[in-house]
Amino acid sequence: MANNKEYPTAKYRITDLEESERPREKLLTYGPRALTNIELLAIQLGTGIRGTNAIELARQLLETTDNNLYTLYQELKSGQTVPIRGLGTAKKANILACLELGIRTMHDKEQLHKSGQQLTNSQMIYEYIYPDLYDVAHEELWLILLNQQMVTRRKIRIAVGGISSSTADIRVMLSTALRLEAPSLALVHNHPGGSLHPSSDDDSVTERLFQSCRMVGINMVDHLIFTDNGYYSYFDEGRLQSFL
């Protein structure tokens, strides 16, 4: 006998599904790896629109990028218009935040594998901080905290913006190192424009931090100016020694 039962369409509601097949319940029961990309996106969307449920909306969204999540991330991040009816600002923000968390999760996973890495020269510091500062379009200031054997403890973004007395707060950097009981530290900041020449602000902050570290018994091992294609090291250039 022929089976004339109709296949479900986009007009069905997620609540019409068996509870074990609903994306959120499926995730809680079987874990996130059991879900398809469409189902994961549907959870982020939360709801669909009249006539189109969240699963169908997620499917349409992925189809616009040939089912490539990274392409979707790039398009949402750049503010490109997504030609999907019902995908408003709130839904796009939820998806973009979710995808950004995924990228940061993988970055943090890589950093866990690098924890406890010994940094004994400027090239090793540059390679250690490279994933954090590569292709960053604005200036950032980072501290790398080390133990006495030059093994990494943590790296911390201290400030965002140009390096000056207002952003590079020596007290914040010192208090951070002291609070985390780090006997050694390295300072790194980037020049998005690609210049490897330190500015007068760079020199001033470096000298002030170096002298302040000496007063409290912390070893400032280097200050790197980072660019995507190379770096400047105050230690390699003999500049730190000149502050003695």
PDB file of N, CA, C and O in Angstrom, residues 110-167:
ATOM      1  N   GLU A 110      44.947  26.078  21.704  1.00  0.00           N
ATOM      2  CA  GLU A 110      46.344  26.132  21.264  1.00  0.00           C
ATOM      3  C   GLU A 110      47.246  26.679  22.357  1.00  0.00           C
ATOM      4  O   GLU A 110      48.362  26.197  22.569  1.00  0.00           O
ATOM      5  N   GLN A 111      46.747  27.684  23.078  1.00  0.00           N
ATOM      6  CA  GLN A 111      47.560  28.288  24.128  1.00  0.00           C
ATOM      7  C   GLN A 111      47.788  27.332  25.289  1.00  0.00           C
ATOM      8  O   GLN A 111      48.833  27.360  25.934  1.00  0.00           O
ATOM      9  N   LEU A 112      46.806  26.472  25.559  1.00  0.00           N
ATOM     10  CA  LEU A 112      46.998  25.485  26.621  1.00  0.00           C
ATOM     11  C   LEU A 112      48.155  24.557  26.290  1.00  0.00           C
ATOM     12  O   LEU A 112      48.930  24.175  27.163  1.00  0.00           O
ATOM     13  N   HIS A 113      48.280  24.206  25.010  1.00  0.00           N
ATOM     14  CA  HIS A 113      49.376  23.344  24.599  1.00  0.00           C
ATOM     15  C   HIS A 113      50.724  24.055  24.708  1.00  0.00           C
ATOM     16  O   HIS A 113      51.767  23.416  24.831  1.00  0.00           O
ATOM     17  N   LYS A 114      50.676  25.397  24.659  1.00  0.00           N
ATOM     18  CA  LYS A 114      51.914  26.171  24.730  1.00  0.00           C
ATOM     19  C   LYS A 114      52.255  26.601  26.148  1.00  0.00           C
ATOM     20  O   LYS A 114      53.295  27.210  26.380  1.00  0.00           O
ATOM     21  N   SER A 115      51.358  26.338  27.106  1.00  0.00           N
ATOM     22  CA  SER A 115      51.628  26.782  28.478  1.00  0.00           C
ATOM     23  C   SER A 115      52.861  26.083  29.007  1.00  0.00           C
ATOM     24  O   SER A 115      53.120  24.914  28.714  1.00  0.00           O
ATOM     25  N   GLY A 116      53.633  26.801  29.783  1.00  0.00           N
ATOM     26  CA  GLY A 116      54.866  26.245  30.304  1.00  0.00           C
ATOM     27  C   GLY A 116      56.000  26.277  29.303  1.00  0.00           C
ATOM     28  O   GLY A 116      57.002  25.594  29.472  1.00  0.00           O
ATOM     29  N   GLN A 117      55.866  27.087  28.260  1.00  0.00           N
ATOM     30  CA  GLN A 117      56.897  27.183  27.231  1.00  0.00           C
ATOM     31  C   GLN A 117      58.021  28.091  27.702  1.00  0.00           C
ATOM     32  O   GLN A 117      57.786  29.172  28.224  1.00  0.00           O
ATOM     33  N   GLN A 118      59.246  27.666  27.512  1.00  0.00           N
ATOM     34  CA  GLN A 118      60.400  28.477  27.905  1.00  0.00           C
ATOM     35  C   GLN A 118      60.753  29.445  26.776  1.00  0.00           C
ATOM     36  O   GLN A 118      60.925  29.051  25.628  1.00  0.00           O
ATOM     37  N   LEU A 119      60.840  30.731  27.136  1.00  0.00           N
ATOM     38  CA  LEU A 119      61.157  31.770  26.165  1.00  0.00           C
ATOM     39  C   LEU A 119      62.516  32.366  26.530  1.00  0.00           C
ATOM     40  O   LEU A 119      62.623  33.148  27.465  1.00  0.00           O
ATOM     41  N   THR A 120      63.516  32.008  25.774  1.00  0.00           N
ATOM     42  CA  THR A 120      64.869  32.427  26.132  1.00  0.00           C
ATOM     43  C   THR A 120      65.445  33.494  25.206  1.00  0.00           C
ATOM     44  O   THR A 120      66.580  33.938  25.418  1.00  0.00           O
ATOM     45  N   ASN A 121      64.679  33.922  24.197  1.00  0.00           N
ATOM     46  CA  ASN A 121      65.171  34.986  23.324  1.00  0.00           C
ATOM     47  C   ASN A 121      63.985  35.714  22.698  1.00  0.00           C
ATOM     48  O   ASN A 121      62.830  35.291  22.834  1.00  0.00           O
ATOM     49  N   SER A 122      64.282  36.805  22.017  1.00  0.00           N
ATOM     50  CA  SER A 122      63.223  37.658  21.476  1.00  0.00           C
ATOM     51  C   SER A 122      62.406  36.959  20.394  1.00  0.00           C
ATOM     52  O   SER A 122      61.200  37.180  20.272  1.00  0.00           O
ATOM     53  N   GLN A 123      63.040  36.114  19.585  1.00  0.00           N
ATOM     54  CA  GLN A 123      62.312  35.400  18.535  1.00  0.00           C
ATOM     55  C   GLN A 123      61.244  34.487  19.130  1.00  0.00           C
ATOM     56  O   GLN A 123      60.124  34.387  18.608  1.00  0.00           O
ATOM     57  N   MET A 124      61.563  33.854  20.243  1.00  0.00           N
ATOM     58  CA  MET A 124      60.609  32.954  20.889  1.00  0.00           C
ATOM     59  C   MET A 124      59.440  33.740  21.481  1.00  0.00           C
ATOM     60  O   MET A 124      58.281  33.287  21.438  1.00  0.00           O
ATOM     61  N   ILE A 125      59.718  34.934  22.023  1.00  0.00           N
ATOM     62  CA  ILE A 125      58.636  35.785  22.528  1.00  0.00           C
ATOM     63  C   ILE A 125      57.734  36.214  21.375  1.00  0.00           C
ATOM     64  O   ILE A 125      56.504  36.192  21.483  1.00  0.00           O
ATOM     65  N   TYR A 126      58.352  36.603  20.269  1.00  0.00           N
ATOM     66  CA  TYR A 126      57.587  37.031  19.093  1.00  0.00           C
ATOM     67  C   TYR A 126      56.666  35.912  18.603  1.00  0.00           C
ATOM     68  O   TYR A 126      55.481  36.139  18.321  1.00  0.00           O
ATOM     69  N   GLU A 127      57.177  34.700  18.517  1.00  0.00           N
ATOM     70  CA  GLU A 127      56.368  33.578  18.037  1.00  0.00           C
ATOM     71  C   GLU A 127      55.274  33.222  19.038  1.00  0.00           C
ATOM     72  O   GLU A 127      54.172  32.802  18.648  1.00  0.00           O
ATOM     73  N   TYR A 128      55.559  33.408  20.316  1.00  0.00           N
ATOM     74  CA  TYR A 128      54.577  33.092  21.362  1.00  0.00           C
ATOM     75  C   TYR A 128      53.378  34.040  21.315  1.00  0.00           C
ATOM     76  O   TYR A 128      52.230  33.627  21.491  1.00  0.00           O
ATOM     77  N   ILE A 129      53.640  35.334  21.055  1.00  0.00           N
ATOM     78  CA  ILE A 129      52.571  36.330  21.066  1.00  0.00           C
ATOM     79  C   ILE A 129      51.943  36.501  19.678  1.00  0.00           C
ATOM     80  O   ILE A 129      50.899  37.156  19.546  1.00  0.00           O
ATOM     81  N   TYR A 130      52.532  35.914  18.659  1.00  0.00           N
ATOM     82  CA  TYR A 130      52.095  36.120  17.275  1.00  0.00           C
ATOM     83  C   TYR A 130      50.601  35.846  17.061  1.00  0.00           C
ATOM     84  O   TYR A 130      49.915  36.664  16.424  1.00  0.00           O
ATOM     85  N   PRO A 131      50.051  34.731  17.569  1.00  0.00           N
ATOM     86  CA  PRO A 131      48.619  34.482  17.326  1.00  0.00           C
ATOM     87  C   PRO A 131      47.705  35.552  17.909  1.00  0.00           C
ATOM     88  O   PRO A 131      46.587  35.759  17.421  1.00  0.00           O
ATOM     89  N   ASP A 132      48.164  36.256  18.945  1.00  0.00           N
ATOM     90  CA  ASP A 132      47.330  37.265  19.592  1.00  0.00           C
ATOM     91  C   ASP A 132      47.369  38.613  18.883  1.00  0.00           C
ATOM     92  O   ASP A 132      46.396  39.378  18.949  1.00  0.00           O
ATOM     93  N   LEU A 133      48.489  38.926  18.221  1.00  0.00           N
ATOM     94  CA  LEU A 133      48.650  40.258  17.654  1.00  0.00           C
ATOM     95  C   LEU A 133      48.674  40.293  16.133  1.00  0.00           C
ATOM     96  O   LEU A 133      48.630  41.370  15.543  1.00  0.00           O
ATOM     97  N   TYR A 134      48.724  39.135  15.500  1.00  0.00           N
ATOM     98  CA  TYR A 134      48.745  39.123  14.032  1.00  0.00           C
ATOM     99  C   TYR A 134      47.441  39.689  13.471  1.00  0.00           C
ATOM    100  O   TYR A 134      46.351  39.315  13.894  1.00  0.00           O
ATOM    101  N   ASP A 135      47.579  40.603  12.531  1.00  0.00           N
ATOM    102  CA  ASP A 135      46.444  41.187  11.808  1.00  0.00           C
ATOM    103  C   ASP A 135      45.504  41.973  12.718  1.00  0.00           C
ATOM    104  O   ASP A 135      44.329  42.142  12.402  1.00  0.00           O
ATOM    105  N   VAL A 136      46.011  42.472  13.830  1.00  0.00           N
ATOM    106  CA  VAL A 136      45.219  43.346  14.699  1.00  0.00           C
ATOM    107  C   VAL A 136      45.376  44.781  14.195  1.00  0.00           C
ATOM    108  O   VAL A 136      46.495  45.276  14.053  1.00  0.00           O
ATOM    109  N   ALA A 137      44.267  45.437  13.928  1.00  0.00           N
ATOM    110  CA  ALA A 137      44.307  46.744  13.262  1.00  0.00           C
ATOM    111  C   ALA A 137      44.477  47.909  14.217  1.00  0.00           C
ATOM    112  O   ALA A 137      44.609  49.056  13.779  1.00  0.00           O
ATOM    113  N   HIS A 138      44.472  47.664  15.514  1.00  0.00           N
ATOM    114  CA  HIS A 138      44.657  48.729  16.502  1.00  0.00           C
ATOM    115  C   HIS A 138      45.793  48.329  17.437  1.00  0.00           C
ATOM    116  O   HIS A 138      46.200  47.170  17.472  1.00  0.00           O
ATOM    117  N   GLU A 139      46.308  49.281  18.189  1.00  0.00           N
ATOM    118  CA  GLU A 139      47.412  48.976  19.100  1.00  0.00           C
ATOM    119  C   GLU A 139      46.915  48.285  20.358  1.00  0.00           C
ATOM    120  O   GLU A 139      45.868  48.637  20.903  1.00  0.00           O
ATOM    121  N   GLU A 140      47.662  47.282  20.784  1.00  0.00           N
ATOM    122  CA  GLU A 140      47.397  46.585  22.040  1.00  0.00           C
ATOM    123  C   GLU A 140      48.688  46.430  22.823  1.00  0.00           C
ATOM    124  O   GLU A 140      49.771  46.330  22.246  1.00  0.00           O
ATOM    125  N   LEU A 141      48.554  46.393  24.131  1.00  0.00           N
ATOM    126  CA  LEU A 141      49.699  46.273  25.026  1.00  0.00           C
ATOM    127  C   LEU A 141      49.542  44.991  25.839  1.00  0.00           C
ATOM    128  O   LEU A 141      48.514  44.791  26.494  1.00  0.00           O
ATOM    129  N   TRP A 142      50.540  44.115  25.781  1.00  0.00           N
ATOM    130  CA  TRP A 142      50.474  42.818  26.454  1.00  0.00           C
ATOM    131  C   TRP A 142      51.657  42.636  27.413  1.00  0.00           C
ATOM    132  O   TRP A 142      52.764  43.115  27.140  1.00  0.00           O
ATOM    133  N   LEU A 143      51.385  41.923  28.493  1.00  0.00           N
ATOM    134  CA  LEU A 143      52.431  41.475  29.407  1.00  0.00           C
ATOM    135  C   LEU A 143      52.566  39.960  29.290  1.00  0.00           C
ATOM    136  O   LEU A 143      51.555  39.241  29.280  1.00  0.00           O
ATOM    137  N   ILE A 144      53.783  39.490  29.196  1.00  0.00           N
ATOM    138  CA  ILE A 144      54.065  38.056  29.284  1.00  0.00           C
ATOM    139  C   ILE A 144      54.752  37.826  30.620  1.00  0.00           C
ATOM    140  O   ILE A 144      55.829  38.388  30.880  1.00  0.00           O
ATOM    141  N   LEU A 145      54.134  37.054  31.482  1.00  0.00           N
ATOM    142  CA  LEU A 145      54.669  36.792  32.813  1.00  0.00           C
ATOM    143  C   LEU A 145      55.423  35.466  32.809  1.00  0.00           C
ATOM    144  O   LEU A 145      54.931  34.460  32.293  1.00  0.00           O
ATOM    145  N   LEU A 146      56.619  35.486  33.389  1.00  0.00           N
ATOM    146  CA  LEU A 146      57.525  34.336  33.351  1.00  0.00           C
ATOM    147  C   LEU A 146      58.026  34.004  34.758  1.00  0.00           C
ATOM    148  O   LEU A 146      58.054  34.870  35.637  1.00  0.00           O
ATOM    149  N   ASN A 147      58.466  32.758  34.930  1.00  0.00           N
ATOM    150  CA  ASN A 147      59.114  32.423  36.195  1.00  0.00           C
ATOM    151  C   ASN A 147      60.620  32.652  36.075  1.00  0.00           C
ATOM    152  O   ASN A 147      61.100  33.178  35.063  1.00  0.00           O
ATOM    153  N   GLN A 148      61.362  32.236  37.071  1.00  0.00           N
ATOM    154  CA  GLN A 148      62.804  32.514  37.075  1.00  0.00           C
ATOM    155  C   GLN A 148      63.553  31.754  35.988  1.00  0.00           C
ATOM    156  O   GLN A 148      64.648  32.145  35.596  1.00  0.00           O
ATOM    157  N   GLN A 149      62.962  30.650  35.503  1.00  0.00           N
ATOM    158  CA  GLN A 149      63.582  29.868  34.426  1.00  0.00           C
ATOM    159  C   GLN A 149      63.091  30.314  33.045  1.00  0.00           C
ATOM    160  O   GLN A 149      63.300  29.623  32.054  1.00  0.00           O
ATOM    161  N   MET A 150      62.402  31.466  33.002  1.00  0.00           N
ATOM    162  CA  MET A 150      61.882  32.035  31.758  1.00  0.00           C
ATOM    163  C   MET A 150      60.788  31.175  31.131  1.00  0.00           C
ATOM    164  O   MET A 150      60.597  31.159  29.912  1.00  0.00           O
ATOM    165  N   VAL A 151      60.082  30.455  31.979  1.00  0.00           N
ATOM    166  CA  VAL A 151      58.962  29.640  31.516  1.00  0.00           C
ATOM    167  C   VAL A 151      57.686  30.457  31.680  1.00  0.00           C
ATOM    168  O   VAL A 151      57.459  31.097  32.717  1.00  0.00           O
ATOM    169  N   THR A 152      56.847  30.436  30.653  1.00  0.00           N
ATOM    170  CA  THR A 152      55.642  31.262  30.657  1.00  0.00           C
ATOM    171  C   THR A 152      54.663  30.834  31.742  1.00  0.00           C
ATOM    172  O   THR A 152      54.450  29.643  31.981  1.00  0.00           O
ATOM    173  N   ARG A 153      54.088  31.841  32.375  1.00  0.00           N
ATOM    174  CA  ARG A 153      52.989  31.623  33.312  1.00  0.00           C
ATOM    175  C   ARG A 153      51.668  32.053  32.694  1.00  0.00           C
ATOM    176  O   ARG A 153      50.714  31.312  32.642  1.00  0.00           O
ATOM    177  N   ARG A 154      51.653  33.303  32.242  1.00  0.00           N
ATOM    178  CA  ARG A 154      50.440  33.837  31.614  1.00  0.00           C
ATOM    179  C   ARG A 154      50.819  34.964  30.665  1.00  0.00           C
ATOM    180  O   ARG A 154      51.894  35.538  30.779  1.00  0.00           O
ATOM    181  N   LYS A 155      49.924  35.266  29.749  1.00  0.00           N
ATOM    182  CA  LYS A 155      50.049  36.498  28.970  1.00  0.00           C
ATOM    183  C   LYS A 155      48.726  37.240  29.107  1.00  0.00           C
ATOM    184  O   LYS A 155      47.649  36.645  29.045  1.00  0.00           O
ATOM    185  N   ILE A 156      48.828  38.539  29.306  1.00  0.00           N
ATOM    186  CA  ILE A 156      47.663  39.335  29.646  1.00  0.00           C
ATOM    187  C   ILE A 156      47.637  40.601  28.800  1.00  0.00           C
ATOM    188  O   ILE A 156      48.641  41.321  28.725  1.00  0.00           O
ATOM    189  N   ARG A 157      46.501  40.861  28.182  1.00  0.00           N
ATOM    190  CA  ARG A 157      46.339  42.131  27.467  1.00  0.00           C
ATOM    191  C   ARG A 157      46.055  43.215  28.500  1.00  0.00           C
ATOM    192  O   ARG A 157      45.050  43.186  29.198  1.00  0.00           O
ATOM    193  N   ILE A 158      46.957  44.181  28.575  1.00  0.00           N
ATOM    194  CA  ILE A 158      46.873  45.232  29.593  1.00  0.00           C
ATOM    195  C   ILE A 158      46.054  46.417  29.115  1.00  0.00           C
ATOM    196  O   ILE A 158      45.302  47.021  29.878  1.00  0.00           O
ATOM    197  N   ALA A 159      46.193  46.777  27.849  1.00  0.00           N
ATOM    198  CA  ALA A 159      45.514  47.977  27.363  1.00  0.00           C
ATOM    199  C   ALA A 159      45.309  47.888  25.861  1.00  0.00           C
ATOM    200  O   ALA A 159      46.018  47.180  25.144  1.00  0.00           O
ATOM    201  N   VAL A 160      44.315  48.624  25.393  1.00  0.00           N
ATOM    202  CA  VAL A 160      44.030  48.762  23.963  1.00  0.00           C
ATOM    203  C   VAL A 160      44.141  50.236  23.615  1.00  0.00           C
ATOM    204  O   VAL A 160      43.534  51.084  24.270  1.00  0.00           O
ATOM    205  N   GLY A 161      44.943  50.549  22.617  1.00  0.00           N
ATOM    206  CA  GLY A 161      45.167  51.946  22.251  1.00  0.00           C
ATOM    207  C   GLY A 161      46.650  52.248  22.181  1.00  0.00           C
ATOM    208  O   GLY A 161      47.484  51.400  22.507  1.00  0.00           O
ATOM    209  N   GLY A 162      46.998  53.434  21.766  1.00  0.00           N
ATOM    210  CA  GLY A 162      48.400  53.818  21.629  1.00  0.00           C
ATOM    211  C   GLY A 162      49.145  53.741  22.949  1.00  0.00           C
ATOM    212  O   GLY A 162      48.584  53.952  24.015  1.00  0.00           O
ATOM    213  N   ILE A 163      50.421  53.434  22.888  1.00  0.00           N
ATOM    214  CA  ILE A 163      51.225  53.316  24.096  1.00  0.00           C
ATOM    215  C   ILE A 163      51.620  54.718  24.558  1.00  0.00           C
ATOM    216  O   ILE A 163      52.353  55.446  23.906  1.00  0.00           O
ATOM    217  N   SER A 164      51.098  55.115  25.692  1.00  0.00           N
ATOM    218  CA  SER A 164      51.392  56.426  26.265  1.00  0.00           C
ATOM    219  C   SER A 164      51.183  56.325  27.763  1.00  0.00           C
ATOM    220  O   SER A 164      50.815  55.279  28.283  1.00  0.00           O
ATOM    221  N   SER A 165      51.414  57.427  28.459  1.00  0.00           N
ATOM    222  CA  SER A 165      51.251  57.407  29.909  1.00  0.00           C
ATOM    223  C   SER A 165      49.820  57.106  30.317  1.00  0.00           C
ATOM    224  O   SER A 165      49.560  56.600  31.401  1.00  0.00           O
ATOM    225  N   SER A 166      48.871  57.417  29.426  1.00  0.00           N
ATOM    226  CA  SER A 166      47.470  57.197  29.778  1.00  0.00           C
ATOM    227  C   SER A 166      47.045  55.745  29.612  1.00  0.00           C
ATOM    228  O   SER A 166      46.197  55.249  30.342  1.00  0.00           O
ATOM    229  N   THR A 167      47.625  55.046  28.628  1.00  0.00           N
ATOM    230  CA  THR A 167      47.230  53.661  28.396  1.00  0.00           C
ATOM    231  C   THR A 167      48.189  52.673  29.050  1.00  0.00           C
ATOM    232  O   THR A 167      47.759  51.634  29.538  1.00  0.00           O
TER     233      THR A 167
END
